[in-house]
Short mmCIF file of C-alpha atoms and ligand atoms in Angstrom, two decimals:
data_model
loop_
_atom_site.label_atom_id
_atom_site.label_comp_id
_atom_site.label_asym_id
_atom_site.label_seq_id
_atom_site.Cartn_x
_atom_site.Cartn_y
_atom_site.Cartn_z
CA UNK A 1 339.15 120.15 155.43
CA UNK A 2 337.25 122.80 157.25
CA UNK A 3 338.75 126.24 157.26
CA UNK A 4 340.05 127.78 159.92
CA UNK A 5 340.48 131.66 159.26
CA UNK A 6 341.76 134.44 161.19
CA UNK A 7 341.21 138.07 159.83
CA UNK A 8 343.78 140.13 161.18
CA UNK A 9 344.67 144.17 160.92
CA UNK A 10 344.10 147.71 162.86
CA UNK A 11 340.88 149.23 163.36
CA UNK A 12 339.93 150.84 159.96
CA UNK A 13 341.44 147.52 157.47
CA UNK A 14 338.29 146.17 155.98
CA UNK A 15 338.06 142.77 159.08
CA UNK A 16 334.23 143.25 158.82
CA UNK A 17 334.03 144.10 154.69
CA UNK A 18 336.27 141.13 154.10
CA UNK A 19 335.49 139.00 156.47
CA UNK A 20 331.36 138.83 156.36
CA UNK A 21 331.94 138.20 152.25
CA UNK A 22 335.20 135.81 153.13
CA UNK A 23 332.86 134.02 155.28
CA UNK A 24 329.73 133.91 152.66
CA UNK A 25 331.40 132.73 150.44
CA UNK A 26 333.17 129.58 151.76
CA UNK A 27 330.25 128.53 154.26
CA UNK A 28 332.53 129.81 157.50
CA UNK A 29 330.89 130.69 160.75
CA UNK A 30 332.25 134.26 161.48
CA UNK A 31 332.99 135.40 164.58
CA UNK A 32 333.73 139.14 165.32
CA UNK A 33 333.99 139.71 168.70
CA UNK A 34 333.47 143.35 168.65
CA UNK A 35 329.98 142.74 167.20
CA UNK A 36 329.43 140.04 169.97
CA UNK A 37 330.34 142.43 172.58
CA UNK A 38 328.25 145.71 170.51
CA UNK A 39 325.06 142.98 170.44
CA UNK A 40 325.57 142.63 174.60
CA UNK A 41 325.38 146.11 175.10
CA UNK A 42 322.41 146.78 173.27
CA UNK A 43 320.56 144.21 174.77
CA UNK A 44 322.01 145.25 177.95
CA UNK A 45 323.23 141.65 179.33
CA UNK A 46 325.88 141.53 182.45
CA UNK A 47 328.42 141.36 179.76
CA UNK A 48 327.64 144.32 177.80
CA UNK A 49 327.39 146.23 181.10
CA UNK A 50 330.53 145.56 182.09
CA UNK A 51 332.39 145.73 178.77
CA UNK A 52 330.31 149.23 177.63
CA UNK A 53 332.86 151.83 178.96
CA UNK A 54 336.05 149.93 178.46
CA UNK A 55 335.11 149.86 173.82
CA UNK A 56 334.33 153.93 174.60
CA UNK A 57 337.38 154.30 176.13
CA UNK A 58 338.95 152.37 172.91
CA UNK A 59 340.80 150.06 175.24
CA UNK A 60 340.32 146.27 174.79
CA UNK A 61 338.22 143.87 176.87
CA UNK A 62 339.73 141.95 179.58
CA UNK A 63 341.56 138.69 178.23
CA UNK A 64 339.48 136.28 180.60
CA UNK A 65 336.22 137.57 179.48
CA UNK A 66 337.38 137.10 175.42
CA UNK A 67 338.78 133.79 175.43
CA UNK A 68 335.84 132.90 177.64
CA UNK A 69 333.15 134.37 174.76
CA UNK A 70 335.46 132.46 171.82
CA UNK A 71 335.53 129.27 173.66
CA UNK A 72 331.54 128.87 173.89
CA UNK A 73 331.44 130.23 170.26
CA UNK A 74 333.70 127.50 168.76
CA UNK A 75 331.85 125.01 170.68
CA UNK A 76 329.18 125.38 169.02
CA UNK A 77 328.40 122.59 166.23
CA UNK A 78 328.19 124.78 163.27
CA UNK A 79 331.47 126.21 164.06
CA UNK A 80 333.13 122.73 163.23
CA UNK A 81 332.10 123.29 159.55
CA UNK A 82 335.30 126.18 159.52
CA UNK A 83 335.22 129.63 161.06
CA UNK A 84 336.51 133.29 160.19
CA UNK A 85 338.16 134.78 163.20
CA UNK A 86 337.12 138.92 163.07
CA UNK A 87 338.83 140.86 166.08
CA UNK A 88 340.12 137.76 168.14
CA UNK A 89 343.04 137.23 169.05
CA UNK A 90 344.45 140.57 169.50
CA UNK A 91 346.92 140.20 172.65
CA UNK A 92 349.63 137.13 172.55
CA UNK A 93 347.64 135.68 175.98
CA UNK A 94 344.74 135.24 173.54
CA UNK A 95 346.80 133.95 170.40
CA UNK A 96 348.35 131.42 173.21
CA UNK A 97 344.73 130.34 174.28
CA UNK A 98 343.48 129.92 170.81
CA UNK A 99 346.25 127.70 170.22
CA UNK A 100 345.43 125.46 172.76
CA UNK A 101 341.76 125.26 171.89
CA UNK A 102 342.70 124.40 168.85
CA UNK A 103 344.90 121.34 169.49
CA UNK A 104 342.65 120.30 172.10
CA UNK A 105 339.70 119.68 169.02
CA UNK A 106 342.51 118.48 166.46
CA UNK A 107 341.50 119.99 162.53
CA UNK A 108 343.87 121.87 160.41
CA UNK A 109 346.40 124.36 161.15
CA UNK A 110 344.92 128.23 161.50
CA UNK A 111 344.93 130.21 158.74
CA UNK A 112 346.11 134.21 159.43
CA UNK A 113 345.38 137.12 157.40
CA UNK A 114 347.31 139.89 158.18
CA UNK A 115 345.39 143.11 156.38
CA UNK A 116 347.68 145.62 156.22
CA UNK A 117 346.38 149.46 155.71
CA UNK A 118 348.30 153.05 155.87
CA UNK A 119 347.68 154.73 159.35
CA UNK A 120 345.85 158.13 157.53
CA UNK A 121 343.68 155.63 155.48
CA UNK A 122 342.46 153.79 158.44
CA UNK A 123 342.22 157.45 160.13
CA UNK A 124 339.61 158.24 157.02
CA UNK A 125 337.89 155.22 156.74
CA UNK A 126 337.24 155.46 160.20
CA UNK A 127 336.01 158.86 160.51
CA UNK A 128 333.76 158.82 157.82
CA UNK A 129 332.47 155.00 158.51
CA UNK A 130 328.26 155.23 158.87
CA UNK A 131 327.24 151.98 160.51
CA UNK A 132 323.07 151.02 160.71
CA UNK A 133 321.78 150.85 164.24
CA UNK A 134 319.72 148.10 163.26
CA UNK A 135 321.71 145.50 161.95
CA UNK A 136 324.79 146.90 162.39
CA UNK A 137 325.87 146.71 158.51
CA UNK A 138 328.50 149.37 157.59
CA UNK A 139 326.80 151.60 154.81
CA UNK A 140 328.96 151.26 151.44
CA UNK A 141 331.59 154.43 151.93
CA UNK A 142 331.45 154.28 147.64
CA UNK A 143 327.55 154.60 147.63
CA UNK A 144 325.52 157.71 147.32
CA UNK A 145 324.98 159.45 150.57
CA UNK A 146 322.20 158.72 152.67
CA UNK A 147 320.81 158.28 155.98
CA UNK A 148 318.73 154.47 155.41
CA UNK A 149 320.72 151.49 155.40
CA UNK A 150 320.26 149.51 152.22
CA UNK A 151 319.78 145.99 153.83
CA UNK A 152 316.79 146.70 156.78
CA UNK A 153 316.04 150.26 156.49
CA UNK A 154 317.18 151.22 159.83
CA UNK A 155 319.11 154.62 160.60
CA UNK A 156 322.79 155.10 159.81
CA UNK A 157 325.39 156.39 162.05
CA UNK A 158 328.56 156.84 163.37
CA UNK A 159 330.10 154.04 165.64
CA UNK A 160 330.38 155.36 169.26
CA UNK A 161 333.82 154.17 169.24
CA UNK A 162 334.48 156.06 165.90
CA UNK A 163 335.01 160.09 166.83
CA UNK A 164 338.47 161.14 166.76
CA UNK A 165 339.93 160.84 170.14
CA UNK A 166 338.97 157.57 170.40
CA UNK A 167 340.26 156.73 167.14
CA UNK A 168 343.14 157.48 167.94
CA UNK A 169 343.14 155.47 171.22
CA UNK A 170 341.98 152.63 169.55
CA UNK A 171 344.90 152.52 166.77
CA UNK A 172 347.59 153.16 169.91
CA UNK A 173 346.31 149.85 171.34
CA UNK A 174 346.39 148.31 168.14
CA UNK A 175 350.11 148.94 167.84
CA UNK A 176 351.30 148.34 171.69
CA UNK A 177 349.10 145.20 172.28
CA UNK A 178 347.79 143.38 168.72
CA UNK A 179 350.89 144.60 166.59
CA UNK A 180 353.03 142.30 168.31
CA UNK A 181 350.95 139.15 167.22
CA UNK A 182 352.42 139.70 163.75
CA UNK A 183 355.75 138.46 165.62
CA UNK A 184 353.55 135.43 166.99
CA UNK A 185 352.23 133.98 163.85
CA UNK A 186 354.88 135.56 161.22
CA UNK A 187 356.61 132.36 161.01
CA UNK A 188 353.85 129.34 160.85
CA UNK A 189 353.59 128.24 157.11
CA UNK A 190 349.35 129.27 156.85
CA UNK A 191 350.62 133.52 158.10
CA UNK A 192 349.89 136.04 154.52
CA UNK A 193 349.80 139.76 154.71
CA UNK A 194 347.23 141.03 152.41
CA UNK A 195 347.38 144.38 151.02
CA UNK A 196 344.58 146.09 152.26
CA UNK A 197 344.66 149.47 150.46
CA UNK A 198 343.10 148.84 147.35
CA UNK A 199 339.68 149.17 146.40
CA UNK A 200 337.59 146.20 148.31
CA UNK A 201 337.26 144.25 144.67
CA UNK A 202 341.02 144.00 144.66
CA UNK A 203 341.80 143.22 148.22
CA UNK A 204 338.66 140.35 147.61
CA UNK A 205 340.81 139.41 145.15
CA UNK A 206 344.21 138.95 146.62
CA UNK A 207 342.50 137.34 149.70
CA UNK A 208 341.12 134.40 148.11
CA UNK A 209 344.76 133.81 145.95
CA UNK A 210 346.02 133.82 149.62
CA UNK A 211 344.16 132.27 151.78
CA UNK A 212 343.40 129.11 148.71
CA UNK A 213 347.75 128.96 148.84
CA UNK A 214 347.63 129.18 152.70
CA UNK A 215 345.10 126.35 153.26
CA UNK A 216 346.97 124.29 150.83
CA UNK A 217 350.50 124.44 152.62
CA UNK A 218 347.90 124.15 155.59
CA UNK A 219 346.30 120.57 154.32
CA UNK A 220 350.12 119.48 153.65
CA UNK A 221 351.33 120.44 157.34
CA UNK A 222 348.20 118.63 158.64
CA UNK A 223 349.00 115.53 156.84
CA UNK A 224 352.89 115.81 158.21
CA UNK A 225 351.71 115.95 161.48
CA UNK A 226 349.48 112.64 161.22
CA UNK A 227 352.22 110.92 159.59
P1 LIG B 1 335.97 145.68 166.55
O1 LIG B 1 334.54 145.81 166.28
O2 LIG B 1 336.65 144.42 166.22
O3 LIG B 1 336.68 146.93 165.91
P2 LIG B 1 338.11 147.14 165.24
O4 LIG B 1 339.07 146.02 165.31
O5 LIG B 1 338.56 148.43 165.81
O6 LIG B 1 337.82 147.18 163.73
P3 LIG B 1 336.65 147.93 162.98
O7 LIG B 1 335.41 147.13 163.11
O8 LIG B 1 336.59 149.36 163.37
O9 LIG B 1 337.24 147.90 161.50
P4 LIG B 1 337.24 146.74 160.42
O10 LIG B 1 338.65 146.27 160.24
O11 LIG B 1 336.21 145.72 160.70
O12 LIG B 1 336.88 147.60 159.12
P5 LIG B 1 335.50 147.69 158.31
O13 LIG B 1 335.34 146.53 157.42
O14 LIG B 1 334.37 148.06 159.20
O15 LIG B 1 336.22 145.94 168.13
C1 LIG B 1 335.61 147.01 168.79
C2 LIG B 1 336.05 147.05 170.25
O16 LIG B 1 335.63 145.84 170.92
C3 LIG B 1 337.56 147.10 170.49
O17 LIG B 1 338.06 148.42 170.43
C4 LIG B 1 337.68 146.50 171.89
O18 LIG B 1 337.30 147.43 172.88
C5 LIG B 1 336.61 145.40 171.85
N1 LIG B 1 337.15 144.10 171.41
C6 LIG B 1 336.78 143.40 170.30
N2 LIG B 1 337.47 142.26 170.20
C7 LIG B 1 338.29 142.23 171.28
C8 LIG B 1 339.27 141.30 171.72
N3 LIG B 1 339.55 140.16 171.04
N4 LIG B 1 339.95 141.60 172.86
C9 LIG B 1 339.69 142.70 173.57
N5 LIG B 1 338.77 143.63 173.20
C10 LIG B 1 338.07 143.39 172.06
O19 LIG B 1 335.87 148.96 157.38
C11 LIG B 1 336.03 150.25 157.94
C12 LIG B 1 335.44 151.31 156.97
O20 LIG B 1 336.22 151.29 155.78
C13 LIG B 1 334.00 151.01 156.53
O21 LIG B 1 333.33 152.20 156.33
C14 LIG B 1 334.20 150.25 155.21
O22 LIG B 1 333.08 150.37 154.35
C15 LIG B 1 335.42 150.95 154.65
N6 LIG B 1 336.25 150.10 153.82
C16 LIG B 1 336.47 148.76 153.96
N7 LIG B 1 337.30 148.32 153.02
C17 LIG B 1 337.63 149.39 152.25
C18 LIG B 1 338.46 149.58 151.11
N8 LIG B 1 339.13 148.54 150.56
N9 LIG B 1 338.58 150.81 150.58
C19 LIG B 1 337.91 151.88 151.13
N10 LIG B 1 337.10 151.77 152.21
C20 LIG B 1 336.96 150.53 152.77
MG1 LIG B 2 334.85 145.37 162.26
#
Protein backbone atom coordinates (compact mmCIF):
# COMPACT_ATOMS: atom_id res chain seq x y z
CA UNK A 1 0.00 0.00 0.00
CA UNK A 2 1.39 3.38 -0.80
CA UNK A 3 2.57 5.44 2.10
CA UNK A 4 1.10 8.23 3.22
CA UNK A 5 3.53 10.25 5.62
CA UNK A 6 3.24 13.32 7.51
CA UNK A 7 6.48 14.81 9.15
CA UNK A 8 5.46 16.78 11.93
CA UNK A 9 7.48 19.15 14.67
CA UNK A 10 8.60 23.00 15.38
CA UNK A 11 10.86 24.85 13.28
CA UNK A 12 14.42 23.56 14.15
CA UNK A 13 13.27 19.32 14.48
CA UNK A 14 15.08 17.79 11.59
CA UNK A 15 11.30 17.84 8.95
CA UNK A 16 13.75 18.53 6.04
CA UNK A 17 16.94 16.10 7.37
CA UNK A 18 14.42 13.37 7.98
CA UNK A 19 12.12 13.81 5.69
CA UNK A 20 14.27 14.23 2.18
CA UNK A 21 16.17 10.70 3.44
CA UNK A 22 12.53 9.29 4.79
CA UNK A 23 11.38 10.02 1.41
CA UNK A 24 14.61 8.49 -0.57
CA UNK A 25 14.44 5.83 0.85
CA UNK A 26 10.87 4.44 0.47
CA UNK A 27 10.23 6.02 -3.14
CA UNK A 28 7.74 8.91 -1.47
CA UNK A 29 7.08 12.12 -3.27
CA UNK A 30 7.96 14.82 -0.62
CA UNK A 31 6.29 17.74 -0.27
CA UNK A 32 7.59 20.66 1.94
CA UNK A 33 5.66 23.48 1.55
CA UNK A 34 8.06 25.93 2.86
CA UNK A 35 10.45 24.97 0.03
CA UNK A 36 7.45 25.30 -2.45
CA UNK A 37 6.72 28.67 -1.24
CA UNK A 38 11.00 29.63 -0.87
CA UNK A 39 11.15 28.24 -4.83
CA UNK A 40 8.08 30.99 -5.67
CA UNK A 41 9.87 33.69 -4.29
CA UNK A 42 12.95 33.23 -5.98
CA UNK A 43 11.51 32.90 -9.16
CA UNK A 44 9.35 35.71 -8.28
CA UNK A 45 5.78 34.16 -9.34
CA UNK A 46 2.36 35.97 -8.00
CA UNK A 47 2.61 33.51 -5.24
CA UNK A 48 5.95 34.15 -3.97
CA UNK A 49 5.12 37.87 -4.13
CA UNK A 50 2.46 37.69 -2.08
CA UNK A 51 3.66 35.09 0.43
CA UNK A 52 7.48 36.89 0.66
CA UNK A 53 6.81 39.21 3.69
CA UNK A 54 4.35 37.11 5.59
CA UNK A 55 7.71 33.79 5.99
CA UNK A 56 9.98 37.18 7.08
CA UNK A 57 7.62 38.10 9.41
CA UNK A 58 7.70 34.22 10.65
CA UNK A 59 3.94 34.13 10.48
CA UNK A 60 2.29 31.35 8.38
CA UNK A 61 0.71 31.60 4.93
CA UNK A 62 -2.88 32.10 4.56
CA UNK A 63 -4.87 28.67 4.89
CA UNK A 64 -6.65 29.12 1.36
CA UNK A 65 -3.50 29.63 -0.45
CA UNK A 66 -1.84 26.17 1.37
CA UNK A 67 -4.48 23.78 0.95
CA UNK A 68 -4.83 25.24 -2.52
CA UNK A 69 -0.77 24.51 -3.31
CA UNK A 70 -1.24 20.74 -1.52
CA UNK A 71 -4.26 19.96 -3.46
CA UNK A 72 -2.54 20.46 -7.07
CA UNK A 73 0.57 18.71 -5.54
CA UNK A 74 -1.25 15.46 -4.56
CA UNK A 75 -2.91 15.50 -7.80
CA UNK A 76 -0.26 14.92 -9.43
CA UNK A 77 0.30 11.14 -10.68
CA UNK A 78 3.52 10.45 -9.03
CA UNK A 79 2.12 11.49 -5.81
CA UNK A 80 -0.24 8.33 -5.86
CA UNK A 81 2.93 6.16 -5.49
CA UNK A 82 2.94 7.57 -1.41
CA UNK A 83 4.00 11.00 -0.24
CA UNK A 84 5.97 12.61 2.82
CA UNK A 85 4.08 15.56 4.13
CA UNK A 86 7.09 18.36 5.27
CA UNK A 87 5.42 21.60 6.84
CA UNK A 88 1.66 20.86 5.89
CA UNK A 89 -0.74 20.75 7.85
CA UNK A 90 0.15 23.08 10.51
CA UNK A 91 -3.33 24.79 11.56
CA UNK A 92 -6.46 22.28 12.39
CA UNK A 93 -8.40 24.13 9.13
CA UNK A 94 -5.60 22.47 7.13
CA UNK A 95 -5.46 19.01 9.07
CA UNK A 96 -9.49 19.16 8.42
CA UNK A 97 -8.87 19.77 4.59
CA UNK A 98 -6.29 17.13 4.25
CA UNK A 99 -8.65 14.81 5.67
CA UNK A 100 -11.10 15.31 3.24
CA UNK A 101 -8.74 15.08 0.30
CA UNK A 102 -7.83 12.14 1.47
CA UNK A 103 -11.15 10.26 1.68
CA UNK A 104 -12.20 11.81 -1.39
CA UNK A 105 -9.07 9.59 -3.34
CA UNK A 106 -9.64 6.50 -0.89
CA UNK A 107 -5.77 4.76 0.03
CA UNK A 108 -4.61 4.10 3.46
CA UNK A 109 -4.97 5.93 6.58
CA UNK A 110 -2.19 8.96 7.10
CA UNK A 111 0.68 8.25 8.79
CA UNK A 112 1.93 11.23 11.51
CA UNK A 113 5.26 11.78 12.82
CA UNK A 114 5.35 13.91 15.56
CA UNK A 115 9.34 15.01 15.97
CA UNK A 116 9.68 16.21 19.13
CA UNK A 117 12.89 18.58 20.02
CA UNK A 118 13.85 20.79 23.30
CA UNK A 119 12.96 24.55 22.66
CA UNK A 120 17.02 25.74 23.23
CA UNK A 121 18.01 22.90 20.77
CA UNK A 122 15.74 24.03 18.08
CA UNK A 123 16.92 27.73 19.18
CA UNK A 124 20.69 26.37 18.19
CA UNK A 125 20.03 24.41 15.39
CA UNK A 126 18.34 27.20 14.05
CA UNK A 127 20.75 29.86 14.56
CA UNK A 128 23.59 28.20 13.36
CA UNK A 129 21.64 26.36 10.28
CA UNK A 130 23.76 27.40 6.76
CA UNK A 131 21.40 26.60 3.91
CA UNK A 132 22.91 26.73 -0.08
CA UNK A 133 21.28 29.40 -2.17
CA UNK A 134 21.40 27.16 -4.97
CA UNK A 135 19.68 24.18 -4.19
CA UNK A 136 18.58 24.97 -1.06
CA UNK A 137 20.34 21.84 0.77
CA UNK A 138 21.06 22.54 4.50
CA UNK A 139 24.98 22.23 4.87
CA UNK A 140 25.76 19.21 7.40
CA UNK A 141 25.89 21.29 11.00
CA UNK A 142 28.57 18.06 11.94
CA UNK A 143 30.81 18.84 8.82
CA UNK A 144 33.86 20.98 8.70
CA UNK A 145 33.12 24.60 8.22
CA UNK A 146 32.84 26.07 4.99
CA UNK A 147 31.25 28.41 2.74
CA UNK A 148 30.50 25.77 -0.68
CA UNK A 149 27.74 23.49 -0.43
CA UNK A 150 28.84 19.91 -0.93
CA UNK A 151 26.06 18.83 -3.43
CA UNK A 152 26.19 21.90 -6.38
CA UNK A 153 28.82 24.17 -5.22
CA UNK A 154 26.68 27.09 -4.69
CA UNK A 155 27.13 29.62 -1.65
CA UNK A 156 25.98 28.81 1.87
CA UNK A 157 23.95 30.93 4.07
CA UNK A 158 21.71 31.72 6.60
CA UNK A 159 17.87 31.31 5.95
CA UNK A 160 16.21 34.80 5.86
CA UNK A 161 13.74 33.49 8.18
CA UNK A 162 16.56 32.19 10.52
CA UNK A 163 18.02 35.47 12.64
CA UNK A 164 16.85 35.60 16.06
CA UNK A 165 13.80 37.67 16.25
CA UNK A 166 12.25 35.82 13.81
CA UNK A 167 13.14 32.69 15.36
CA UNK A 168 11.55 33.34 17.91
CA UNK A 169 8.34 34.42 16.08
CA UNK A 170 8.36 31.49 14.20
CA UNK A 171 8.51 28.94 17.32
CA UNK A 172 5.49 31.27 19.05
CA UNK A 173 3.37 30.31 16.02
CA UNK A 174 4.44 26.93 16.19
CA UNK A 175 3.04 26.58 19.69
CA UNK A 176 -0.34 28.83 19.39
CA UNK A 177 -1.36 27.51 15.88
CA UNK A 178 0.51 23.88 14.85
CA UNK A 179 0.91 22.67 18.59
CA UNK A 180 -2.62 22.09 18.83
CA UNK A 181 -2.65 19.51 15.87
CA UNK A 182 -0.94 17.11 18.28
CA UNK A 183 -4.58 17.17 19.98
CA UNK A 184 -6.01 16.49 16.33
CA UNK A 185 -4.19 13.42 15.36
CA UNK A 186 -3.03 12.14 19.03
CA UNK A 187 -5.65 9.61 19.00
CA UNK A 188 -5.84 7.90 15.29
CA UNK A 189 -3.99 4.46 15.53
CA UNK A 190 -1.00 5.58 12.54
CA UNK A 191 -0.01 9.13 15.31
CA UNK A 192 4.07 8.29 16.85
CA UNK A 193 6.14 10.90 18.50
CA UNK A 194 9.66 10.44 17.55
CA UNK A 195 12.38 11.62 19.66
CA UNK A 196 14.06 14.08 17.79
CA UNK A 197 17.09 14.99 19.95
CA UNK A 198 19.50 12.52 19.17
CA UNK A 199 22.08 12.54 16.71
CA UNK A 200 20.27 12.29 13.04
CA UNK A 201 21.61 8.37 12.79
CA UNK A 202 19.49 7.64 15.82
CA UNK A 203 16.40 9.62 15.16
CA UNK A 204 16.78 7.74 11.32
CA UNK A 205 16.65 4.98 13.32
CA UNK A 206 13.68 5.26 15.56
CA UNK A 207 11.72 6.70 12.54
CA UNK A 208 11.75 3.80 10.40
CA UNK A 209 10.85 1.28 13.73
CA UNK A 210 7.89 3.79 13.83
CA UNK A 211 6.63 4.62 10.96
CA UNK A 212 7.13 0.39 9.62
CA UNK A 213 4.67 -0.26 13.16
CA UNK A 214 2.45 2.73 12.15
CA UNK A 215 1.80 1.64 8.52
CA UNK A 216 1.15 -1.79 9.75
CA UNK A 217 -1.74 -0.89 12.30
CA UNK A 218 -2.40 1.48 9.20
CA UNK A 219 -2.83 -1.59 6.48
CA UNK A 220 -5.04 -3.37 9.34
CA UNK A 221 -7.44 -0.20 9.84
CA UNK A 222 -7.64 0.01 6.01
CA UNK A 223 -8.72 -3.48 5.67
CA UNK A 224 -11.47 -2.87 8.70
CA UNK A 225 -12.81 -0.20 6.92
CA UNK A 226 -13.38 -2.26 3.54
CA UNK A 227 -14.80 -5.00 5.44
P1 LIG B 1 9.40 25.56 6.62
O1 LIG B 1 10.40 25.66 5.56
O2 LIG B 1 8.53 24.38 6.68
O3 LIG B 1 10.15 25.82 7.99
P2 LIG B 1 9.94 25.26 9.46
O4 LIG B 1 8.75 24.42 9.71
O5 LIG B 1 10.08 26.46 10.31
O6 LIG B 1 11.06 24.22 9.64
P3 LIG B 1 12.58 24.33 9.22
O7 LIG B 1 12.69 24.08 7.75
O8 LIG B 1 13.19 25.57 9.74
O9 LIG B 1 13.17 23.15 10.09
P4 LIG B 1 13.18 21.58 9.82
O10 LIG B 1 12.29 20.93 10.81
O11 LIG B 1 12.96 21.26 8.39
O12 LIG B 1 14.68 21.25 10.26
P5 LIG B 1 15.96 20.92 9.37
O13 LIG B 1 15.94 19.52 8.91
O14 LIG B 1 16.21 21.99 8.36
O15 LIG B 1 8.43 26.85 6.54
C1 LIG B 1 8.96 28.14 6.37
C2 LIG B 1 7.83 29.17 6.37
O16 LIG B 1 6.94 28.93 5.27
C3 LIG B 1 6.91 29.16 7.60
O17 LIG B 1 7.45 29.92 8.67
C4 LIG B 1 5.63 29.77 7.04
O18 LIG B 1 5.74 31.17 6.91
C5 LIG B 1 5.58 29.18 5.63
N1 LIG B 1 4.82 27.90 5.58
C6 LIG B 1 5.31 26.68 5.22
N2 LIG B 1 4.35 25.75 5.28
C7 LIG B 1 3.24 26.40 5.67
C8 LIG B 1 1.91 25.96 5.94
N3 LIG B 1 1.53 24.67 5.80
N4 LIG B 1 1.00 26.90 6.34
C9 LIG B 1 1.34 28.19 6.47
N5 LIG B 1 2.58 28.67 6.23
C10 LIG B 1 3.53 27.77 5.84
O19 LIG B 1 17.08 21.03 10.53
C11 LIG B 1 17.39 22.27 11.13
C12 LIG B 1 18.92 22.34 11.40
O20 LIG B 1 19.24 21.35 12.36
C13 LIG B 1 19.78 22.04 10.17
O21 LIG B 1 20.94 22.78 10.22
C14 LIG B 1 20.06 20.54 10.32
O22 LIG B 1 21.26 20.15 9.66
C15 LIG B 1 20.17 20.41 11.82
N6 LIG B 1 19.77 19.11 12.33
C16 LIG B 1 18.79 18.29 11.83
N7 LIG B 1 18.69 17.18 12.57
C17 LIG B 1 19.62 17.29 13.56
C18 LIG B 1 20.00 16.45 14.64
N8 LIG B 1 19.40 15.26 14.86
N9 LIG B 1 20.98 16.86 15.48
C19 LIG B 1 21.61 18.07 15.28
N10 LIG B 1 21.29 18.91 14.27
C20 LIG B 1 20.31 18.52 13.41
MG1 LIG C 1 12.50 22.37 6.67
Amino acid sequence: MALRVIMMGPPGAGKGTQGARLARERGLVRISTGEILRDAIREESATGERVKAVIGRGELVDDDTMIGIVRERLAAPDAKQGFLLDGFPRTVPQAEALDRMMAEDGGGPLLVLDVRVPFQELVRRLGTRRVCEMCGTNADPFGPLTTVCGHCGGRLSQRTDDNRDVVSERLKVYEQQTFPLVEYYKSRPTFRVVNGNQPPEQVAFEMNTLLEDAAVVGAQVGRARLS
